[in-house]
Amino acid sequence: MRTAPTILHLDMDAFYASAEQAAKPSLRGKAVVVGGLGPRGVVATASYEARKFGVHSAMPMGQARRLAPNAAYLVPRFGLYREISDQVMALLRQLSPLVEPLSLDEAFVDLDAGGVADDQASALAVGERLRADIKAVTGLAGSVGLAASKMLAKIASEEAKPDGLRLIVPGTERELLGPMPVRTLPGVGPATGDHLRRGGITTVGEIAEAGEDELVRLLGKSHGSALYAMALARDERPVVAERESKSVSVEDTYDVDIHDRVRVRGEVARLADRCVERLRAAGHSGRTIVLKVRRFDFSTLTRSETLRGPTDDPGVVREAAARLLEAVDTTGGVRLLGVGVTGLADYTQEDLFAQAQAQAEAEAVQAQETQREAEEERAGEAAAEPMGETAAEPVVPVERRWAAGLDVRHAEYGHGWVQGSGLGRVTVRFETPESSVPGRVRTFRTDDPALEPAEPLPLVASPEELERR
């Protein structure tokens, strides 16, 4: 292991919720919860103000609302979060060529590989400068951990939260880890923690005292040996610049169980198309198609089919997913569906069968369109004739839906965000990230032609952007 704390771990603080607070001045300092707002939604991130009420990530949204009924509940805006993440990762790559992203808001950096730090003082200087740069570029706070290994750097950043920096001096690791609970170590979840507790082990120091043989007896060879090494602060894992993607997948959870088999098939086809879009965006193809089905009783089934070669053809993926669905019983209802592609490659095998199939599908769609046009023409001719006492069904316009938290623009009032909607009305607060005070609130009809969806504004606007506004 290293003798200098030159591995840095960055973790943005309550990332999604902090981004929403920065974008919406009226929510700063208040409880904010971001996640799925439907009956089966879960919390993606809660602000520190919401965490005081016991709200945390992965909690069912219904439970969060009971704990913090007065919090602001918003849908995620992943486009904005990705833009901020790109800005943060660009700052990290200025420090070193070895940056290992773990998620949109978390990454390891090897400072020694970048030549920017080789001892405690230089590492501290880099960490403080990074935090200041992130604040200046994004307006958000991130916590930084510095240590001689990845495991300890991550522990340090967790202890630094929120908006702090913690450095673990090499040689003091055992003393620091000893009194910490076993759940502090990576890979120790609730089940392993309970298993260790039943064996009389509740702290990291007690893991070290128990010895490797006892850990192997309790947890098995692989897990026991790895956990013992971590308790002794041994972690030789390098920072890996590029983590190769092993699969691409999409899934949806439905507010109400789907019982209609035709709709299930339609959802699977739609998910297959979305999966292929992601596959192509990543520059990959794949040869194994995976279908995931979670049924009404929470049982989850996974089925897969391996093709002759890699493909990124949406028709091929749709057909494979449809075949897999035929082997799954969905009569009791479906609460989640997912389609994925594994066995990724950087090329696509030419598939003449797929091309012919795609051509046949196109011809079938064209034939359906021709038939539909003919039917509409006949219907128009019939409508021109007297209908007697039978009146046509009135056309009911589809109500536009405005999810809480999304950006909008009004022709008169400018940029704002949706506070809530229902009963044909939508309430909007008009403010931007640069607003010095909370913006004013207005209520409109959901079909108001002056109100339109809008793209998120950057949290820190350039002078040119401010002038355009």
Coordinates of C-alpha atoms in Angstrom, one line a residue:
M1 CA 0.0 0.0 0.0
R2 CA 1.1 3.6 -0.6
T3 CA 3.0 5.6 2.0
A4 CA 1.3 8.9 0.9
P5 CA -2.4 9.8 0.9
T6 CA -2.5 10.3 -2.9
I7 CA -5.8 8.6 -3.7
L8 CA -8.7 11.0 -3.7
H9 CA -12.4 10.1 -3.4
L10 CA -15.0 12.7 -4.4
D11 CA -18.6 12.4 -3.4
M12 CA -21.0 15.2 -4.3
D13 CA -23.3 16.0 -1.3
A14 CA -27.0 14.9 -1.7
F15 CA -26.3 15.5 -5.4
Y16 CA -29.8 15.5 -7.1
A17 CA -31.4 17.4 -4.2
S18 CA -28.6 19.9 -4.0
A19 CA -28.9 20.5 -7.7
E20 CA -32.6 21.2 -7.3
Q21 CA -32.0 23.6 -4.4
A22 CA -29.4 25.5 -6.4
A23 CA -31.8 25.7 -9.4
K24 CA -34.8 26.8 -7.3
P25 CA -34.0 29.6 -4.8
S26 CA -37.3 29.1 -2.9
L27 CA -36.1 25.5 -1.9
R28 CA -32.7 26.5 -0.5
G29 CA -32.5 25.4 3.2
K30 CA -35.7 23.4 2.9
A31 CA -36.5 19.7 2.8
V32 CA -36.3 18.4 -0.8
V33 CA -36.9 14.8 -1.9
V34 CA -36.2 13.7 -5.5
G35 CA -37.5 10.4 -6.9
G36 CA -40.5 8.7 -8.4
L37 CA -43.7 10.4 -7.4
G38 CA -46.1 7.6 -8.2
P39 CA -47.5 5.1 -5.6
R40 CA -44.5 2.8 -6.1
G41 CA -41.9 5.5 -6.5
V42 CA -38.7 5.4 -4.4
V43 CA -36.4 8.2 -3.1
A44 CA -33.4 8.8 -5.3
T45 CA -31.9 11.5 -3.0
A46 CA -33.0 13.5 0.0
S47 CA -31.5 16.9 1.0
Y48 CA -29.9 17.1 4.4
E49 CA -32.9 19.0 5.7
A50 CA -35.1 16.0 4.7
R51 CA -32.7 13.5 6.2
K52 CA -33.4 15.0 9.7
F53 CA -36.9 13.6 9.4
G54 CA -35.5 10.1 8.6
V55 CA -35.9 10.2 4.8
H56 CA -33.1 8.4 2.9
S57 CA -32.3 7.0 -0.5
A58 CA -34.1 3.9 -1.7
M59 CA -37.0 4.5 0.8
P60 CA -40.5 4.1 -0.6
M61 CA -41.9 7.5 -1.5
G62 CA -45.1 6.9 0.4
Q63 CA -43.0 6.3 3.6
A64 CA -41.0 9.5 2.9
R65 CA -44.2 11.5 2.6
R66 CA -45.4 10.3 5.9
L67 CA -42.1 11.2 7.6
A68 CA -41.8 14.6 5.9
P69 CA -45.2 15.7 4.7
N70 CA -44.1 19.3 4.1
A71 CA -41.0 18.6 2.0
A72 CA -40.9 19.4 -1.7
Y73 CA -41.2 16.3 -3.8
L74 CA -39.7 16.5 -7.3
V75 CA -39.1 14.2 -10.2
P76 CA -35.5 13.8 -11.3
R77 CA -34.0 15.9 -14.1
F78 CA -31.3 13.5 -15.3
G79 CA -30.3 15.7 -18.2
L80 CA -29.3 18.5 -15.8
Y81 CA -27.5 16.0 -13.5
R82 CA -25.5 14.6 -16.3
E83 CA -24.4 18.1 -17.5
I84 CA -23.2 18.9 -13.9
S85 CA -21.5 15.5 -13.7
D86 CA -19.6 16.1 -17.0
Q87 CA -18.3 19.4 -15.5
V88 CA -17.1 17.7 -12.3
M89 CA -15.4 14.8 -14.1
A90 CA -13.7 17.3 -16.4
L91 CA -12.2 19.0 -13.3
L92 CA -11.0 15.6 -12.0
R93 CA -9.4 14.7 -15.3
Q94 CA -7.3 17.9 -15.1
L95 CA -5.7 16.4 -12.0
S96 CA -4.9 13.0 -13.3
P97 CA -5.3 10.6 -16.3
L98 CA -6.5 8.0 -13.8
V99 CA -10.1 8.9 -12.9
E100 CA -12.5 6.1 -12.0
P101 CA -16.1 7.3 -12.0
L102 CA -18.4 5.2 -9.9
S103 CA -21.6 7.1 -10.7
L104 CA -22.7 10.6 -11.8
D105 CA -21.6 12.1 -8.5
E106 CA -18.7 9.9 -7.2
A107 CA -15.2 9.1 -8.4
F108 CA -11.7 8.0 -7.4
V109 CA -8.6 9.9 -8.6
D110 CA -5.0 8.8 -8.5
L111 CA -3.2 12.1 -7.7
D112 CA 0.3 10.5 -7.9
A113 CA -0.4 9.4 -11.5
G114 CA -1.1 13.0 -12.4
G115 CA 2.0 14.3 -10.7
V116 CA 0.0 16.8 -8.7
A117 CA 0.6 15.3 -5.2
D118 CA 3.2 13.1 -3.6
D119 CA 2.9 13.8 0.1
Q120 CA 0.3 14.9 2.7
A121 CA 0.7 18.7 2.2
S122 CA 0.4 18.6 -1.6
A123 CA -2.6 16.2 -1.4
L124 CA -4.4 18.5 1.0
A125 CA -3.7 21.5 -1.3
V126 CA -5.2 19.6 -4.3
G127 CA -8.2 18.6 -2.3
E128 CA -9.0 22.1 -1.2
R129 CA -8.5 23.5 -4.6
L130 CA -10.8 20.9 -6.2
R131 CA -13.6 21.7 -3.8
A132 CA -13.3 25.4 -4.6
D133 CA -13.2 24.7 -8.3
I134 CA -16.3 22.5 -8.1
K135 CA -18.1 25.2 -6.2
A136 CA -17.1 27.9 -8.7
V137 CA -18.1 25.8 -11.8
T138 CA -21.3 24.1 -10.6
G139 CA -22.4 26.0 -7.5
L140 CA -22.6 22.7 -5.6
A141 CA -20.6 21.2 -2.7
G142 CA -18.6 18.0 -2.8
S143 CA -16.8 16.2 0.0
V144 CA -13.3 14.9 -0.5
G145 CA -11.5 12.0 1.2
L146 CA -7.7 11.5 0.9
A147 CA -5.9 8.3 1.9
A148 CA -3.4 5.7 0.8
S149 CA -6.1 3.3 -0.6
K150 CA -9.4 3.4 -2.2
M151 CA -11.3 1.9 0.7
L152 CA -9.9 4.5 3.2
A153 CA -10.4 7.4 0.8
K154 CA -14.1 6.5 0.5
I155 CA -14.4 6.2 4.3
A156 CA -12.7 9.6 4.6
S157 CA -15.1 11.3 2.2
E158 CA -18.1 9.9 4.1
E159 CA -16.7 11.3 7.4
A160 CA -16.1 14.6 5.7
K161 CA -19.8 15.1 4.7
P162 CA -21.3 17.5 4.2
D163 CA -19.0 19.9 2.3
G164 CA -15.7 18.9 3.9
L165 CA -12.3 17.3 3.5
R166 CA -10.8 14.5 5.5
L167 CA -7.3 13.1 5.2
I168 CA -6.3 9.8 6.8
V169 CA -2.6 9.9 7.6
P170 CA -0.8 6.7 6.5
G171 CA 0.1 4.6 9.5
T172 CA -3.0 5.6 11.5
E173 CA -5.5 3.4 9.6
R174 CA -5.8 0.6 12.1
E175 CA -6.4 3.0 15.0
L176 CA -9.1 4.8 13.0
L177 CA -10.9 1.7 11.8
G178 CA -10.9 -0.2 15.1
P179 CA -14.0 1.3 16.8
M180 CA -16.0 1.7 13.6
P181 CA -19.0 -0.6 13.0
V182 CA -18.6 -3.5 10.7
R183 CA -21.0 -1.9 8.1
T184 CA -18.3 0.7 7.5
L185 CA -16.3 -1.8 5.4
P186 CA -17.3 -2.2 1.7
G187 CA -19.2 -5.4 1.0
V188 CA -20.7 -5.7 4.5
G189 CA -24.4 -5.3 4.0
P190 CA -27.3 -6.0 6.4
A191 CA -27.1 -9.8 6.0
T192 CA -23.3 -10.0 6.6
G193 CA -23.6 -7.6 9.4
D194 CA -26.2 -9.7 11.2
H195 CA -24.1 -12.8 10.6
L196 CA -21.1 -11.2 12.2
R197 CA -23.2 -9.9 15.1
R198 CA -24.4 -13.3 15.9
G199 CA -20.8 -14.4 16.0
G200 CA -20.1 -11.6 18.6
I201 CA -18.4 -9.3 16.1
T202 CA -19.7 -5.7 15.8
T203 CA -16.7 -3.5 15.1
V204 CA -13.9 -3.5 12.6
G205 CA -11.4 -4.0 15.4
E206 CA -13.2 -7.2 16.5
I207 CA -12.9 -8.5 12.9
A208 CA -9.1 -8.1 13.1
E209 CA -9.0 -9.7 16.5
A210 CA -11.1 -12.7 15.4
G211 CA -8.5 -13.7 12.9
E212 CA -8.7 -14.9 9.3
D213 CA -9.6 -18.5 10.1
E214 CA -12.6 -17.5 12.1
L215 CA -13.8 -15.1 9.4
V216 CA -13.5 -17.9 6.8
R217 CA -15.5 -20.2 9.0
L218 CA -18.2 -17.6 9.4
L219 CA -18.3 -16.2 5.9
G220 CA -16.5 -18.6 3.6
K221 CA -13.0 -18.4 2.0
S222 CA -13.4 -15.6 -0.4
H223 CA -15.5 -13.2 1.6
G224 CA -13.9 -14.0 4.9
S225 CA -10.3 -13.5 3.7
A226 CA -11.2 -10.2 1.9
L227 CA -13.0 -8.9 5.0
Y228 CA -10.1 -9.7 7.2
A229 CA -7.7 -7.9 4.9
M230 CA -9.9 -4.8 4.9
A231 CA -10.1 -4.8 8.7
L232 CA -6.2 -4.6 8.7
A233 CA -6.5 -1.6 6.3
R234 CA -5.0 -3.7 3.4
D235 CA -6.4 -2.5 0.0
E236 CA -4.2 -2.7 -3.1
R237 CA -6.8 -2.0 -5.6
P238 CA -5.6 0.5 -8.3
V239 CA -7.6 3.4 -9.7
V240 CA -8.9 2.2 -13.1
A241 CA -9.4 5.0 -15.6
E242 CA -12.1 3.3 -17.7
R243 CA -14.6 0.8 -16.3
E244 CA -15.8 -1.3 -19.2
S245 CA -19.5 -1.5 -19.5
K246 CA -20.7 -5.1 -19.3
S247 CA -24.3 -4.5 -20.2
V248 CA -26.9 -1.9 -21.3
S249 CA -30.4 -2.1 -20.0
V250 CA -33.6 -0.1 -19.3
E251 CA -36.6 -0.9 -17.1
D252 CA -39.8 0.7 -15.9
T253 CA -41.8 0.2 -12.8
Y254 CA -45.6 0.7 -13.2
D255 CA -47.9 2.5 -10.7
V256 CA -50.6 0.0 -11.4
D257 CA -50.0 -3.7 -12.2
I258 CA -50.4 -4.5 -15.9
H259 CA -52.7 -7.4 -16.6
D260 CA -53.4 -6.9 -20.3
R261 CA -51.1 -9.2 -22.2
V262 CA -51.2 -7.0 -25.3
R263 CA -50.0 -4.0 -23.3
V264 CA -47.3 -6.1 -21.8
R265 CA -46.0 -7.0 -25.3
G266 CA -46.2 -3.3 -26.3
E267 CA -44.2 -2.3 -23.2
V268 CA -41.5 -4.9 -23.9
A269 CA -41.2 -3.7 -27.5
R270 CA -40.9 0.0 -26.3
L271 CA -38.2 -1.0 -23.8
A272 CA -36.3 -2.9 -26.4
D273 CA -36.2 0.2 -28.6
R274 CA -35.0 2.4 -25.7
C275 CA -32.4 -0.2 -24.9
V276 CA -31.1 -0.2 -28.5
E277 CA -30.9 3.6 -28.4
R278 CA -28.6 3.5 -25.4
L279 CA -26.6 0.7 -27.0
R280 CA -26.0 2.7 -30.1
A281 CA -25.3 5.9 -28.1
A282 CA -22.5 4.0 -26.3
G283 CA -21.1 2.7 -29.6
H284 CA -21.7 -0.9 -28.7
S285 CA -23.6 -4.0 -30.0
G286 CA -24.4 -7.1 -28.0
R287 CA -25.3 -10.7 -28.5
T288 CA -27.3 -11.7 -25.5
I289 CA -30.8 -10.3 -25.0
V290 CA -32.2 -10.3 -21.4
L291 CA -35.8 -9.9 -20.3
K292 CA -36.7 -9.0 -16.7
V293 CA -40.2 -9.4 -15.3
R294 CA -41.3 -8.6 -11.7
R295 CA -44.7 -9.9 -11.1
F296 CA -47.6 -8.8 -8.8
D297 CA -46.2 -11.0 -5.9
F298 CA -42.7 -9.4 -6.2
S299 CA -41.2 -12.5 -7.7
T300 CA -38.7 -11.6 -10.3
L301 CA -38.0 -13.7 -13.4
T302 CA -35.0 -13.2 -15.8
R303 CA -34.9 -14.9 -19.2
S304 CA -32.1 -14.5 -21.8
E305 CA -31.3 -15.6 -25.4
T306 CA -27.9 -15.5 -27.0
L307 CA -27.8 -14.6 -30.7
R308 CA -25.4 -15.9 -33.4
G309 CA -23.4 -12.6 -33.2
P310 CA -23.5 -9.0 -31.8
T311 CA -26.3 -6.8 -33.1
D312 CA -27.7 -3.3 -32.5
D313 CA -30.7 -3.9 -34.8
P314 CA -34.0 -2.8 -32.9
G315 CA -36.0 -5.4 -34.9
V316 CA -33.8 -8.2 -33.7
V317 CA -33.8 -7.1 -30.1
R318 CA -37.6 -6.6 -30.1
E319 CA -38.2 -10.1 -31.6
A320 CA -35.8 -11.8 -29.1
A321 CA -37.5 -10.0 -26.2
A322 CA -40.9 -11.0 -27.5
R323 CA -39.9 -14.6 -27.7
L324 CA -38.6 -14.5 -24.1
L325 CA -41.8 -13.0 -22.9
E326 CA -43.8 -15.9 -24.4
A327 CA -42.2 -18.2 -21.8
V328 CA -43.3 -16.0 -18.8
D329 CA -46.7 -16.2 -17.1
T330 CA -48.0 -12.7 -16.5
T331 CA -51.6 -13.5 -15.8
G332 CA -51.4 -12.2 -12.2
G333 CA -50.1 -8.8 -13.2
V334 CA -46.8 -7.2 -13.9
R335 CA -45.3 -4.4 -11.8
L336 CA -41.9 -4.1 -13.6
L337 CA -40.5 -4.8 -17.0
G338 CA -36.9 -4.5 -18.3
V339 CA -34.9 -5.3 -21.4
G340 CA -31.1 -5.5 -21.5
V341 CA -28.3 -6.5 -23.8
T342 CA -25.1 -8.1 -22.6
G343 CA -22.0 -9.6 -24.3
L344 CA -21.1 -6.2 -25.6
A345 CA -18.8 -5.6 -28.6
D346 CA -17.6 -2.6 -30.6
Y347 CA -18.9 -4.0 -33.9
T348 CA -22.2 -5.3 -35.4
Q349 CA -22.4 -8.6 -37.2
E350 CA -24.2 -8.2 -40.5
D351 CA -27.5 -10.1 -40.2
L352 CA -29.3 -10.5 -43.6
F353 CA -32.2 -12.2 -41.8
A354 CA -32.6 -9.1 -39.6
Q355 CA -32.5 -6.8 -42.6
A356 CA -35.1 -8.8 -44.5
Q357 CA -37.2 -8.9 -41.4
A358 CA -36.9 -5.1 -41.0
Q359 CA -37.9 -4.6 -44.6
A360 CA -40.9 -6.9 -44.1
E361 CA -41.9 -4.9 -41.0
A362 CA -41.6 -1.6 -43.0
E363 CA -43.8 -3.0 -45.7
A364 CA -46.4 -4.2 -43.2
V365 CA -46.5 -0.7 -41.6
Q366 CA -46.9 0.9 -45.0
A367 CA -49.8 -1.5 -45.7
Q368 CA -51.5 -0.7 -42.4
E369 CA -51.0 3.1 -43.1
T370 CA -52.7 2.7 -46.5
Q371 CA -55.6 0.8 -45.0
R372 CA -56.0 3.4 -42.2
E373 CA -56.1 6.2 -44.8
A374 CA -58.7 4.4 -46.8
E375 CA -60.8 3.8 -43.7
E376 CA -60.5 7.5 -42.7
E377 CA -61.6 8.5 -46.2
R378 CA -64.7 6.3 -46.0
A379 CA -65.4 7.6 -42.5
G380 CA -65.3 11.2 -43.8
E381 CA -67.7 10.4 -46.6
A382 CA -70.1 8.8 -44.1
A383 CA -69.8 11.8 -41.8
A384 CA -71.0 14.1 -44.6
E385 CA -74.3 12.2 -44.8
P386 CA -77.2 12.9 -42.4
M387 CA -76.8 11.0 -39.2
G388 CA -80.4 11.1 -38.0
E389 CA -80.8 11.2 -34.3
T390 CA -77.4 9.6 -33.6
A391 CA -74.8 12.1 -32.6
A392 CA -71.0 11.6 -32.9
E393 CA -69.0 11.2 -29.7
P394 CA -67.4 14.5 -28.7
V395 CA -63.7 14.8 -29.1
V396 CA -62.1 15.1 -25.6
P397 CA -58.7 16.8 -25.7
V398 CA -55.8 15.0 -23.9
E399 CA -54.8 16.9 -20.7
R400 CA -51.2 17.9 -20.6
R401 CA -49.4 16.5 -17.5
W402 CA -47.0 18.7 -15.6
A403 CA -44.7 16.8 -13.1
A404 CA -43.5 18.6 -10.0
G405 CA -40.0 20.0 -10.5
L406 CA -39.9 20.2 -14.3
D407 CA -38.9 23.3 -16.1
V408 CA -41.4 25.5 -18.0
R409 CA -41.5 28.8 -19.8
H410 CA -44.4 31.2 -20.0
A411 CA -44.8 33.7 -22.8
E412 CA -45.3 36.5 -20.3
Y413 CA -43.6 35.5 -17.0
G414 CA -40.5 33.7 -18.4
H415 CA -38.7 30.7 -16.9
G416 CA -40.1 28.7 -14.0
W417 CA -40.8 25.3 -12.5
V418 CA -43.8 23.2 -11.7
Q419 CA -44.8 23.2 -8.1
G420 CA -47.8 21.0 -8.6
S421 CA -50.8 20.2 -10.8
G422 CA -54.2 18.6 -10.6
L423 CA -57.9 19.2 -11.4
G424 CA -57.0 20.9 -14.7
R425 CA -54.6 23.4 -13.1
V426 CA -50.9 23.7 -12.8
T427 CA -49.0 25.9 -10.3
V428 CA -45.7 27.4 -11.4
R429 CA -43.1 29.3 -9.5
F430 CA -41.1 31.7 -11.7
E431 CA -37.5 31.9 -10.7
T432 CA -34.0 31.0 -12.0
P433 CA -30.8 29.9 -10.3
E434 CA -29.7 33.6 -10.3
S435 CA -32.8 34.8 -8.5
S436 CA -31.9 36.6 -5.3
V437 CA -35.3 35.9 -3.7
P438 CA -37.9 33.2 -4.1
G439 CA -40.0 33.8 -7.3
R440 CA -43.6 34.6 -7.6
V441 CA -46.3 31.9 -8.0
R442 CA -48.9 31.7 -10.7
T443 CA -51.6 29.1 -11.5
F444 CA -52.7 28.3 -15.0
R445 CA -55.0 25.9 -16.9
T446 CA -53.0 22.8 -17.9
D447 CA -53.8 23.5 -21.5
D448 CA -52.7 27.2 -21.4
P449 CA -51.1 27.8 -24.8
A450 CA -48.7 30.4 -23.3
L451 CA -47.1 27.7 -21.0
E452 CA -44.6 25.3 -22.6
P453 CA -42.0 22.7 -21.3
A454 CA -38.5 24.1 -21.2
E455 CA -34.9 22.9 -20.9
P456 CA -33.1 23.3 -17.5
L457 CA -31.0 26.4 -17.0
P458 CA -27.3 26.0 -16.0
L459 CA -26.8 26.5 -12.2
V460 CA -23.9 28.9 -12.9
A461 CA -24.6 31.0 -16.0
S462 CA -21.8 32.5 -18.1
P463 CA -21.9 36.3 -18.6
E464 CA -23.0 35.7 -22.2
E465 CA -25.9 33.5 -21.0
L466 CA -27.0 36.1 -18.5
E467 CA -27.0 38.7 -21.2
R468 CA -29.1 36.6 -23.5
R469 CA -31.7 36.2 -20.8

